[in-house]
PDB file of C-alpha atoms in Angstrom:
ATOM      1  CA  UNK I   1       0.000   0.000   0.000  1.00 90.00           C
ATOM      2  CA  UNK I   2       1.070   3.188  -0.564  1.00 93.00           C
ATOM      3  CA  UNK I   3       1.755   6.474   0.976  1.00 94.00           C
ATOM      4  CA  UNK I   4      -1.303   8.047  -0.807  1.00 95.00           C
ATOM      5  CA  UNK I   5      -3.541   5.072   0.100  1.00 96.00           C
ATOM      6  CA  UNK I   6      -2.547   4.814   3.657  1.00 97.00           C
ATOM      7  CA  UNK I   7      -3.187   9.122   3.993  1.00 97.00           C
ATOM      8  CA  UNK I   8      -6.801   8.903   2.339  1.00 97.00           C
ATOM      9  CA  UNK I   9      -7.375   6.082   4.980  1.00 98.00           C
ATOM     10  CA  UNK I  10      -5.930   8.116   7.784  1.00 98.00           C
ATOM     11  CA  UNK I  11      -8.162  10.714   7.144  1.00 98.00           C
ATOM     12  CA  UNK I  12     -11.071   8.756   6.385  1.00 98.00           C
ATOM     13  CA  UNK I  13     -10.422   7.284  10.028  1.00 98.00           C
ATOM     14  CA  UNK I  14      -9.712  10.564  11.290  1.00 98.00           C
ATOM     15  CA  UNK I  15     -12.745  11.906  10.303  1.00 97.00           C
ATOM     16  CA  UNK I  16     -14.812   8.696  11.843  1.00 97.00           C
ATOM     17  CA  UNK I  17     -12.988   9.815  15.124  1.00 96.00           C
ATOM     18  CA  UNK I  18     -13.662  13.582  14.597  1.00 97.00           C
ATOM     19  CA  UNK I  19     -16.930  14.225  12.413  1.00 97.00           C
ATOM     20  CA  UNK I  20     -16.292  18.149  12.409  1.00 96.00           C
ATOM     21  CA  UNK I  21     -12.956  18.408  10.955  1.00 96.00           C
ATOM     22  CA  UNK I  22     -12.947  18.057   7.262  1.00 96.00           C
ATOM     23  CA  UNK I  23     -10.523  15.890   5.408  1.00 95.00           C
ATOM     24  CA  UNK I  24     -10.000  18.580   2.455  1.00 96.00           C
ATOM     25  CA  UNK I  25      -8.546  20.892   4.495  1.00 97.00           C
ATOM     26  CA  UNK I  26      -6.380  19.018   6.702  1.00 98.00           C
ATOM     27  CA  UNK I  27      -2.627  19.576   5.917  1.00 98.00           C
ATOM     28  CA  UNK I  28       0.448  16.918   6.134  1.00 97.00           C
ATOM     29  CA  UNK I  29       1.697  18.996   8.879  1.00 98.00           C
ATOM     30  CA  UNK I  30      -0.997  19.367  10.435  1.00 98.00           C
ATOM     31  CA  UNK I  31      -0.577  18.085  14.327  1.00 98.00           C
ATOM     32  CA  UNK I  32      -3.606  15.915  15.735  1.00 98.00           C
ATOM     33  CA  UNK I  33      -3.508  17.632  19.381  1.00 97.00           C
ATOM     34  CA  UNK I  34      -1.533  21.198  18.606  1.00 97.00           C
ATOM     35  CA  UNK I  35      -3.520  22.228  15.065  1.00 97.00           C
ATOM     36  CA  UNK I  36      -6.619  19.769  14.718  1.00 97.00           C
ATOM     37  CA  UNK I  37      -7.520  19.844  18.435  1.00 96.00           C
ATOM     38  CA  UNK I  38      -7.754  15.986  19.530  1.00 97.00           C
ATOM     39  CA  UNK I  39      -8.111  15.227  22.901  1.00 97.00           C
ATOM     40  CA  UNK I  40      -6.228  12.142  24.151  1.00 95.00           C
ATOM     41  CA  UNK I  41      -9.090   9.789  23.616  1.00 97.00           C
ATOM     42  CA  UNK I  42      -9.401  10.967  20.373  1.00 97.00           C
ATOM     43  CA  UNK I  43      -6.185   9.140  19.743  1.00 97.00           C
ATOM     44  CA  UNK I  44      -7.036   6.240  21.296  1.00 97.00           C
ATOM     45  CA  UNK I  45     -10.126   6.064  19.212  1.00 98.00           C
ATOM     46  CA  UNK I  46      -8.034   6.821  16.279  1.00 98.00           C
ATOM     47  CA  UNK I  47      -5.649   3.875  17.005  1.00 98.00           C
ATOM     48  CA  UNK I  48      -8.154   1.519  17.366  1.00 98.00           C
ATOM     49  CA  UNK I  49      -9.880   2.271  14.286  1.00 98.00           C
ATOM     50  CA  UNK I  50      -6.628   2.345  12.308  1.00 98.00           C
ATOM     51  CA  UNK I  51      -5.660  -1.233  13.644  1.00 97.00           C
ATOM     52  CA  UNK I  52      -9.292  -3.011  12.751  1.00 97.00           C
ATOM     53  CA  UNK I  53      -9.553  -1.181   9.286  1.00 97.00           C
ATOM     54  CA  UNK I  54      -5.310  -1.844   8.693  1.00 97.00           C
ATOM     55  CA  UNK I  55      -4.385  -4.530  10.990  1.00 95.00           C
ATOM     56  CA  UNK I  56      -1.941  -2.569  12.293  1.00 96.00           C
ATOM     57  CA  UNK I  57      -1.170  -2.359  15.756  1.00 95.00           C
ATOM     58  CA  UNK I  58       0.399   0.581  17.007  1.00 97.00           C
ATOM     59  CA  UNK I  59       1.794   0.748  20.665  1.00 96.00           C
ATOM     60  CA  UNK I  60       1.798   3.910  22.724  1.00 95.00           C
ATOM     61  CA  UNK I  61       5.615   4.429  22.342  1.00 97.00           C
ATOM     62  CA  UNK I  62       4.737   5.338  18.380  1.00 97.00           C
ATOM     63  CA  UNK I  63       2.003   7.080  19.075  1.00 97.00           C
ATOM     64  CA  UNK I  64       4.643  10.206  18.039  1.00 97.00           C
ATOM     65  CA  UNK I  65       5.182   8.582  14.504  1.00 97.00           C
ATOM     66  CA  UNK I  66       1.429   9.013  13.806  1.00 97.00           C
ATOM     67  CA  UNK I  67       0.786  12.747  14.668  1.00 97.00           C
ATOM     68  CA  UNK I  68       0.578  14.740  11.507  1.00 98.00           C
ATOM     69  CA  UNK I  69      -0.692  13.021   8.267  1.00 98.00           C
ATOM     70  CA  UNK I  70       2.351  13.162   6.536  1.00 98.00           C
ATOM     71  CA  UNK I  71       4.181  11.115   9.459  1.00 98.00           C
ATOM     72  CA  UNK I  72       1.064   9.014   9.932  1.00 98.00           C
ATOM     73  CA  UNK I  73       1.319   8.003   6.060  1.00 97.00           C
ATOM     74  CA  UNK I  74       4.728   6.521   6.340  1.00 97.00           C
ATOM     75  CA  UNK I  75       4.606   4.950   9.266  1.00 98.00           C
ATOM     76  CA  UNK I  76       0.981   2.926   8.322  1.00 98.00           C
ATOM     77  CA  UNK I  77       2.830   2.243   4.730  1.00 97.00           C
ATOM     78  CA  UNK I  78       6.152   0.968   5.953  1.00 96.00           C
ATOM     79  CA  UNK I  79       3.971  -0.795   8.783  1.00 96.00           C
ATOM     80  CA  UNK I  80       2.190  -2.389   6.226  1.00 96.00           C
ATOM     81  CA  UNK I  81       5.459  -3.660   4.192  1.00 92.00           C
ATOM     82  CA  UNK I  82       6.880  -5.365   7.205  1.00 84.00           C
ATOM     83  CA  UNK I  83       6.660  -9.135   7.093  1.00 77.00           C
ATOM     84  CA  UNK I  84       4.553 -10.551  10.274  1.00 64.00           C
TER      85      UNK I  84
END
């Protein structure tokens, strides 16, 4: 999967988590907590949704490698190359 797939399903996700913020106009820098206002939960809820939609599990101590898009992107996609 790409970076470009795994994004569009970030925000897709993100947008589950967080009905009023609109996927258009999120940027790759954008920061989940500093720019787009998520509380902690809101991460949680996040994580969980990426892992039953991806399969990916993603422990607390990454939690930093998924906090803009751009970041989030590359870390899902590499994530998803790994063999299991």
């Amino acid at each position: 999967m790409t970076e470009t797939e795994t994004r569009a399903i970030f925000l897709e996700e993100l947008n589950r988590v967080a009905p009023d913020i609109d996927p258009a106009t999120v940027r790759d820098t954008d920061h989940l907590q500093d720019d787009l206002d998520l509380d902690s939960m809101d991460i949680l809820n996040l994580v969980t949704a990426l892992h039953a939609r991806l399969g990916v599990s993603i422990p607390e101590s990454d939690y930093k490698e998924i906090e803009t898009p751009r970041k989030a992107s590359g870390y899902l996609a590499r994530r998803l190359r790994e063999p299991e």
